[in-house]
């Protein structure tokens, strides 16, 4: 067995060793706790930043919507006030314009309905001698047809509304054909047409 003197000599060294081990152990634990604390702090900061960003975005969206609504309302009120002011200053002109529009519309409709009578007076044609086609010309008038003592005249008439007298391409073709006297009068026998059609059908059947 070790003597008391040896134990007495070793005891301080053992205690110092144990103290070093305890210090190292707790230093390691403290370091781990500090690291975890830092991670918790960083995570808390990130969460706080995200939450702050969310609140900031929400506030900005709400504020932007309110601001836009206020601006729209302000602009609408401003323009409504200007419109009312303009109406007050131009009410008489507006009424005159509305009346003239109504009159022009009414005259246009009357003109469409009574065009033959207006044209008849201009060209001295009996209204009974008008025939309405609509396309490619509006009317064909047979001037003098109702008067047995006058040689009839065939007149092609195109009616234009408003001040424009511009013709379409199809209307110009009709005008040019009339001016070049490219006009014929044909008498067709319906029985002959039916007979020709029956003959063609019979020929097609025989070819089958």
PDB file of C-alpha atoms in Angstrom:
ATOM      1  CA  UNK A   1       0.000   0.000   0.000  1.00  0.00           C
ATOM      2  CA  UNK A   2       1.029   3.520  -0.694  1.00  0.00           C
ATOM      3  CA  UNK A   3       2.214   5.402   2.238  1.00  0.00           C
ATOM      4  CA  UNK A   4       0.400   8.444   3.524  1.00  0.00           C
ATOM      5  CA  UNK A   5       3.216  10.683   2.375  1.00  0.00           C
ATOM      6  CA  UNK A   6       2.911   9.478  -1.229  1.00  0.00           C
ATOM      7  CA  UNK A   7      -0.888   9.933  -1.157  1.00  0.00           C
ATOM      8  CA  UNK A   8      -0.396  13.345   0.241  1.00  0.00           C
ATOM      9  CA  UNK A   9       1.969  14.181  -2.637  1.00  0.00           C
ATOM     10  CA  UNK A  10      -0.405  12.821  -5.324  1.00  0.00           C
ATOM     11  CA  UNK A  11      -3.579  14.368  -4.022  1.00  0.00           C
ATOM     12  CA  UNK A  12      -2.925  17.924  -5.265  1.00  0.00           C
ATOM     13  CA  UNK A  13      -2.075  16.599  -8.730  1.00  0.00           C
ATOM     14  CA  UNK A  14      -5.231  14.465  -8.833  1.00  0.00           C
ATOM     15  CA  UNK A  15      -7.365  17.381  -7.726  1.00  0.00           C
ATOM     16  CA  UNK A  16      -5.801  19.637 -10.358  1.00  0.00           C
ATOM     17  CA  UNK A  17      -6.453  16.971 -13.027  1.00  0.00           C
ATOM     18  CA  UNK A  18     -10.061  16.584 -11.923  1.00  0.00           C
ATOM     19  CA  UNK A  19     -10.457  20.357 -11.912  1.00  0.00           C
ATOM     20  CA  UNK A  20      -9.057  20.547 -15.453  1.00  0.00           C
ATOM     21  CA  UNK A  21     -11.454  17.805 -16.620  1.00  0.00           C
ATOM     22  CA  UNK A  22     -14.441  19.552 -15.000  1.00  0.00           C
ATOM     23  CA  UNK A  23     -13.438  22.911 -16.490  1.00  0.00           C
ATOM     24  CA  UNK A  24     -13.022  21.361 -19.953  1.00  0.00           C
ATOM     25  CA  UNK A  25     -16.371  19.581 -19.685  1.00  0.00           C
ATOM     26  CA  UNK A  26     -18.269  22.686 -18.641  1.00  0.00           C
ATOM     27  CA  UNK A  27     -16.413  24.825 -21.156  1.00  0.00           C
ATOM     28  CA  UNK A  28     -17.586  22.471 -23.873  1.00  0.00           C
ATOM     29  CA  UNK A  29     -21.133  22.597 -22.518  1.00  0.00           C
ATOM     30  CA  UNK A  30     -21.046  26.390 -22.361  1.00  0.00           C
ATOM     31  CA  UNK A  31     -19.733  26.534 -25.946  1.00  0.00           C
ATOM     32  CA  UNK A  32     -22.574  24.263 -27.099  1.00  0.00           C
ATOM     33  CA  UNK A  33     -25.101  26.396 -25.229  1.00  0.00           C
ATOM     34  CA  UNK A  34     -23.667  29.566 -26.759  1.00  0.00           C
ATOM     35  CA  UNK A  35     -23.866  28.030 -30.237  1.00  0.00           C
ATOM     36  CA  UNK A  36     -27.490  26.976 -29.704  1.00  0.00           C
ATOM     37  CA  UNK A  37     -28.277  30.399 -28.282  1.00  0.00           C
ATOM     38  CA  UNK A  38     -26.758  32.022 -31.380  1.00  0.00           C
ATOM     39  CA  UNK A  39     -28.803  29.754 -33.647  1.00  0.00           C
ATOM     40  CA  UNK A  40     -31.970  30.570 -31.688  1.00  0.00           C
ATOM     41  CA  UNK A  41     -31.175  34.273 -31.913  1.00  0.00           C
ATOM     42  CA  UNK A  42     -30.566  34.051 -35.693  1.00  0.00           C
ATOM     43  CA  UNK A  43     -33.773  32.085 -36.186  1.00  0.00           C
ATOM     44  CA  UNK A  44     -35.668  34.603 -34.068  1.00  0.00           C
ATOM     45  CA  UNK A  45     -34.177  37.451 -36.095  1.00  0.00           C
ATOM     46  CA  UNK A  46     -35.175  35.764 -39.361  1.00  0.00           C
ATOM     47  CA  UNK A  47     -38.713  35.186 -38.099  1.00  0.00           C
ATOM     48  CA  UNK A  48     -38.889  38.762 -36.837  1.00  0.00           C
ATOM     49  CA  UNK A  49     -37.669  40.056 -40.218  1.00  0.00           C
ATOM     50  CA  UNK A  50     -40.173  37.904 -42.111  1.00  0.00           C
ATOM     51  CA  UNK A  51     -42.992  39.010 -39.834  1.00  0.00           C
ATOM     52  CA  UNK A  52     -41.940  42.639 -40.185  1.00  0.00           C
ATOM     53  CA  UNK A  53     -41.798  42.234 -43.987  1.00  0.00           C
ATOM     54  CA  UNK A  54     -45.271  40.689 -44.022  1.00  0.00           C
ATOM     55  CA  UNK A  55     -46.693  43.508 -41.911  1.00  0.00           C
ATOM     56  CA  UNK A  56     -44.893  46.047 -44.094  1.00  0.00           C
ATOM     57  CA  UNK A  57     -46.246  44.514 -47.324  1.00  0.00           C
ATOM     58  CA  UNK A  58     -49.737  44.281 -45.885  1.00  0.00           C
ATOM     59  CA  UNK A  59     -49.625  47.894 -44.759  1.00  0.00           C
ATOM     60  CA  UNK A  60     -48.247  49.050 -48.094  1.00  0.00           C
ATOM     61  CA  UNK A  61     -50.930  47.155 -50.032  1.00  0.00           C
ATOM     62  CA  UNK A  62     -53.682  48.500 -47.835  1.00  0.00           C
ATOM     63  CA  UNK A  63     -52.301  52.018 -47.968  1.00  0.00           C
ATOM     64  CA  UNK A  64     -51.797  51.825 -51.758  1.00  0.00           C
ATOM     65  CA  UNK A  65     -55.375  50.597 -52.267  1.00  0.00           C
ATOM     66  CA  UNK A  66     -56.747  53.356 -50.056  1.00  0.00           C
ATOM     67  CA  UNK A  67     -54.579  55.964 -51.749  1.00  0.00           C
ATOM     68  CA  UNK A  68     -55.607  54.753 -55.236  1.00  0.00           C
ATOM     69  CA  UNK A  69     -59.270  54.781 -54.214  1.00  0.00           C
ATOM     70  CA  UNK A  70     -58.929  58.283 -52.820  1.00  0.00           C
ATOM     71  CA  UNK A  71     -57.191  59.479 -55.996  1.00  0.00           C
ATOM     72  CA  UNK A  72     -59.849  57.892 -58.222  1.00  0.00           C
ATOM     73  CA  UNK A  73     -62.635  59.409 -56.162  1.00  0.00           C
ATOM     74  CA  UNK A  74     -60.925  62.802 -56.198  1.00  0.00           C
ATOM     75  CA  UNK A  75     -60.408  62.674 -59.971  1.00  0.00           C
ATOM     76  CA  UNK A  76     -63.972  61.508 -60.563  1.00  0.00           C
ATOM     77  CA  UNK A  77     -65.388  64.327 -58.477  1.00  0.00           C
ATOM     78  CA  UNK A  78     -63.140  66.822 -60.233  1.00  0.00           C
ATOM     79  CA  UNK A  79     -64.151  65.690 -63.728  1.00  0.00           C
ATOM     80  CA  UNK A  80     -67.819  65.462 -62.767  1.00  0.00           C
ATOM     81  CA  UNK A  81     -67.630  69.059 -61.562  1.00  0.00           C
ATOM     82  CA  UNK A  82     -65.906  70.113 -64.807  1.00  0.00           C
ATOM     83  CA  UNK A  83     -68.497  68.210 -66.849  1.00  0.00           C
ATOM     84  CA  UNK A  84     -71.347  69.912 -65.031  1.00  0.00           C
ATOM     85  CA  UNK A  85     -69.645  73.258 -65.556  1.00  0.00           C
ATOM     86  CA  UNK A  86     -69.173  72.519 -69.264  1.00  0.00           C
ATOM     87  CA  UNK A  87     -72.801  71.400 -69.589  1.00  0.00           C
ATOM     88  CA  UNK A  88     -73.959  74.577 -67.908  1.00  0.00           C
ATOM     89  CA  UNK A  89     -71.912  76.702 -70.290  1.00  0.00           C
ATOM     90  CA  UNK A  90     -72.885  74.736 -73.406  1.00  0.00           C
ATOM     91  CA  UNK A  91     -76.407  73.596 -72.550  1.00  0.00           C
ATOM     92  CA  UNK A  92     -77.984  75.666 -75.294  1.00  0.00           C
ATOM     93  CA  UNK A  93     -75.524  74.355 -77.883  1.00  0.00           C
ATOM     94  CA  UNK A  94     -76.141  70.786 -76.715  1.00  0.00           C
ATOM     95  CA  UNK A  95     -79.896  71.237 -77.059  1.00  0.00           C
ATOM     96  CA  UNK A  96     -79.498  72.693 -80.552  1.00  0.00           C
ATOM     97  CA  UNK A  97     -77.195  69.833 -81.559  1.00  0.00           C
ATOM     98  CA  UNK A  98     -79.639  67.238 -80.194  1.00  0.00           C
ATOM     99  CA  UNK A  99     -82.518  68.885 -82.059  1.00  0.00           C
ATOM    100  CA  UNK A 100     -80.539  68.991 -85.300  1.00  0.00           C
ATOM    101  CA  UNK A 101     -79.542  65.351 -84.912  1.00  0.00           C
ATOM    102  CA  UNK A 102     -83.157  64.362 -84.382  1.00  0.00           C
ATOM    103  CA  UNK A 103     -84.249  66.431 -87.370  1.00  0.00           C
ATOM    104  CA  UNK A 104     -81.535  64.957 -89.593  1.00  0.00           C
ATOM    105  CA  UNK A 105     -82.442  61.425 -88.512  1.00  0.00           C
ATOM    106  CA  UNK A 106     -86.114  62.082 -89.144  1.00  0.00           C
ATOM    107  CA  UNK A 107     -85.417  63.658 -92.525  1.00  0.00           C
ATOM    108  CA  UNK A 108     -83.213  60.714 -93.434  1.00  0.00           C
ATOM    109  CA  UNK A 109     -85.991  58.261 -92.659  1.00  0.00           C
ATOM    110  CA  UNK A 110     -88.542  60.389 -94.472  1.00  0.00           C
ATOM    111  CA  UNK A 111     -86.154  60.670 -97.412  1.00  0.00           C
ATOM    112  CA  UNK A 112     -85.786  56.897 -97.606  1.00  0.00           C
ATOM    113  CA  UNK A 113     -89.555  56.396 -97.566  1.00  0.00           C
ATOM    114  CA  UNK A 114     -90.457  59.252 -99.884  1.00  0.00           C
ATOM    115  CA  UNK A 115     -87.415  59.209-102.181  1.00  0.00           C
ATOM    116  CA  UNK A 116     -89.528  58.155-105.209  1.00  0.00           C
ATOM    117  CA  UNK A 117     -91.851  61.125-104.722  1.00  0.00           C
ATOM    118  CA  UNK A 118     -88.954  63.556-104.344  1.00  0.00           C
ATOM    119  CA  UNK A 119     -87.180  62.088-107.364  1.00  0.00           C
ATOM    120  CA  UNK A 120     -90.420  61.940-109.349  1.00  0.00           C
ATOM    121  CA  UNK A 121     -90.853  65.682-108.990  1.00  0.00           C
ATOM    122  CA  UNK A 122     -87.223  66.352-109.939  1.00  0.00           C
ATOM    123  CA  UNK A 123     -87.232  64.167-113.060  1.00  0.00           C
ATOM    124  CA  UNK A 124     -90.943  64.473-113.898  1.00  0.00           C
ATOM    125  CA  UNK A 125     -91.544  60.743-113.438  1.00  0.00           C
ATOM    126  CA  UNK A 126     -94.843  59.251-112.321  1.00  0.00           C
ATOM    127  CA  UNK A 127     -94.280  57.618-108.894  1.00  0.00           C
ATOM    128  CA  UNK A 128     -96.115  54.557-110.197  1.00  0.00           C
ATOM    129  CA  UNK A 129     -93.285  54.041-112.687  1.00  0.00           C
ATOM    130  CA  UNK A 130     -90.652  53.533-109.961  1.00  0.00           C
ATOM    131  CA  UNK A 131     -89.386  50.063-109.065  1.00  0.00           C
ATOM    132  CA  UNK A 132     -87.232  49.559-105.982  1.00  0.00           C
ATOM    133  CA  UNK A 133     -84.293  47.134-106.331  1.00  0.00           C
ATOM    134  CA  UNK A 134     -81.964  48.139-103.489  1.00  0.00           C
ATOM    135  CA  UNK A 135     -78.911  46.453-105.038  1.00  0.00           C
ATOM    136  CA  UNK A 136     -76.905  47.041-107.171  1.00  0.00           C
ATOM    137  CA  UNK A 137     -79.013  50.201-107.748  1.00  0.00           C
ATOM    138  CA  UNK A 138     -81.743  51.621-105.553  1.00  0.00           C
ATOM    139  CA  UNK A 139     -84.416  52.355-108.161  1.00  0.00           C
ATOM    140  CA  UNK A 140     -85.257  51.827-111.798  1.00  0.00           C
ATOM    141  CA  UNK A 141     -87.682  54.396-113.169  1.00  0.00           C
ATOM    142  CA  UNK A 142     -89.646  53.836-116.389  1.00  0.00           C
ATOM    143  CA  UNK A 143     -90.353  57.451-117.265  1.00  0.00           C
ATOM    144  CA  UNK A 144     -93.444  57.857-119.407  1.00  0.00           C
ATOM    145  CA  UNK A 145     -94.588  54.251-118.985  1.00  0.00           C
ATOM    146  CA  UNK A 146     -97.909  55.316-117.485  1.00  0.00           C
ATOM    147  CA  UNK A 147     -98.413  57.885-120.274  1.00  0.00           C
ATOM    148  CA  UNK A 148     -99.274  56.134-123.519  1.00  0.00           C
ATOM    149  CA  UNK A 149     -98.435  59.229-125.567  1.00  0.00           C
ATOM    150  CA  UNK A 150     -94.777  59.429-124.404  1.00  0.00           C
ATOM    151  CA  UNK A 151     -91.935  57.118-125.409  1.00  0.00           C
ATOM    152  CA  UNK A 152     -90.666  55.489-122.186  1.00  0.00           C
ATOM    153  CA  UNK A 153     -87.209  56.174-120.851  1.00  0.00           C
ATOM    154  CA  UNK A 154     -85.439  53.801-118.472  1.00  0.00           C
ATOM    155  CA  UNK A 155     -83.543  55.588-115.686  1.00  0.00           C
ATOM    156  CA  UNK A 156     -81.253  53.853-113.169  1.00  0.00           C
ATOM    157  CA  UNK A 157     -81.204  55.812-109.899  1.00  0.00           C
ATOM    158  CA  UNK A 158     -78.819  55.445-106.954  1.00  0.00           C
ATOM    159  CA  UNK A 159     -79.830  57.346-103.808  1.00  0.00           C
ATOM    160  CA  UNK A 160     -77.082  58.571-101.466  1.00  0.00           C
ATOM    161  CA  UNK A 161     -77.723  59.806 -97.934  1.00  0.00           C
ATOM    162  CA  UNK A 162     -75.834  62.851 -96.680  1.00  0.00           C
ATOM    163  CA  UNK A 163     -73.641  65.008 -98.883  1.00  0.00           C
ATOM    164  CA  UNK A 164     -71.428  62.235-100.261  1.00  0.00           C
ATOM    165  CA  UNK A 165     -72.128  61.003-103.801  1.00  0.00           C
ATOM    166  CA  UNK A 166     -69.226  58.554-103.961  1.00  0.00           C
ATOM    167  CA  UNK A 167     -70.128  55.287-105.665  1.00  0.00           C
ATOM    168  CA  UNK A 168     -68.894  51.840-104.736  1.00  0.00           C
ATOM    169  CA  UNK A 169     -66.995  49.735-107.281  1.00  0.00           C
ATOM    170  CA  UNK A 170     -70.131  47.714-108.095  1.00  0.00           C
ATOM    171  CA  UNK A 171     -72.206  50.872-108.507  1.00  0.00           C
ATOM    172  CA  UNK A 172     -69.551  52.332-110.825  1.00  0.00           C
ATOM    173  CA  UNK A 173     -69.712  49.192-112.983  1.00  0.00           C
ATOM    174  CA  UNK A 174     -73.483  49.585-113.378  1.00  0.00           C
ATOM    175  CA  UNK A 175     -73.074  53.294-114.194  1.00  0.00           C
ATOM    176  CA  UNK A 176     -70.390  52.559-116.807  1.00  0.00           C
ATOM    177  CA  UNK A 177     -72.460  49.779-118.404  1.00  0.00           C
ATOM    178  CA  UNK A 178     -75.450  52.126-118.759  1.00  0.00           C
ATOM    179  CA  UNK A 179     -73.297  54.947-120.132  1.00  0.00           C
ATOM    180  CA  UNK A 180     -71.788  52.552-122.710  1.00  0.00           C
ATOM    181  CA  UNK A 181     -75.326  51.401-123.605  1.00  0.00           C
ATOM    182  CA  UNK A 182     -74.427  47.827-122.748  1.00  0.00           C
ATOM    183  CA  UNK A 183     -78.129  47.096-122.161  1.00  0.00           C
ATOM    184  CA  UNK A 184     -80.347  44.394-123.665  1.00  0.00           C
ATOM    185  CA  UNK A 185     -83.983  43.433-123.504  1.00  0.00           C
ATOM    186  CA  UNK A 186     -84.650  39.691-123.466  1.00  0.00           C
ATOM    187  CA  UNK A 187     -87.912  37.728-123.607  1.00  0.00           C
ATOM    188  CA  UNK A 188     -87.612  34.320-121.997  1.00  0.00           C
ATOM    189  CA  UNK A 189     -90.113  31.471-122.429  1.00  0.00           C
ATOM    190  CA  UNK A 190     -90.340  29.527-119.180  1.00  0.00           C
ATOM    191  CA  UNK A 191     -91.415  26.337-120.945  1.00  0.00           C
ATOM    192  CA  UNK A 192     -88.311  26.500-123.101  1.00  0.00           C
ATOM    193  CA  UNK A 193     -86.124  26.866-120.021  1.00  0.00           C
ATOM    194  CA  UNK A 194     -87.792  23.885-118.353  1.00  0.00           C
ATOM    195  CA  UNK A 195     -87.396  21.830-121.518  1.00  0.00           C
ATOM    196  CA  UNK A 196     -83.695  22.673-121.746  1.00  0.00           C
ATOM    197  CA  UNK A 197     -83.198  21.742-118.092  1.00  0.00           C
ATOM    198  CA  UNK A 198     -85.002  18.401-118.605  1.00  0.00           C
ATOM    199  CA  UNK A 199     -82.841  17.698-121.651  1.00  0.00           C
ATOM    200  CA  UNK A 200     -79.612  18.334-119.713  1.00  0.00           C
ATOM    201  CA  UNK A 201     -80.769  16.115-116.841  1.00  0.00           C
ATOM    202  CA  UNK A 202     -81.693  13.325-119.297  1.00  0.00           C
ATOM    203  CA  UNK A 203     -78.262  13.542-120.921  1.00  0.00           C
ATOM    204  CA  UNK A 204     -76.498  13.329-117.548  1.00  0.00           C
ATOM    205  CA  UNK A 205     -78.605  10.296-116.567  1.00  0.00           C
ATOM    206  CA  UNK A 206     -77.783   8.494-119.832  1.00  0.00           C
ATOM    207  CA  UNK A 207     -74.067   8.995-119.165  1.00  0.00           C
ATOM    208  CA  UNK A 208     -74.326   7.102-115.882  1.00  0.00           C
TER     209      UNK A 208
END
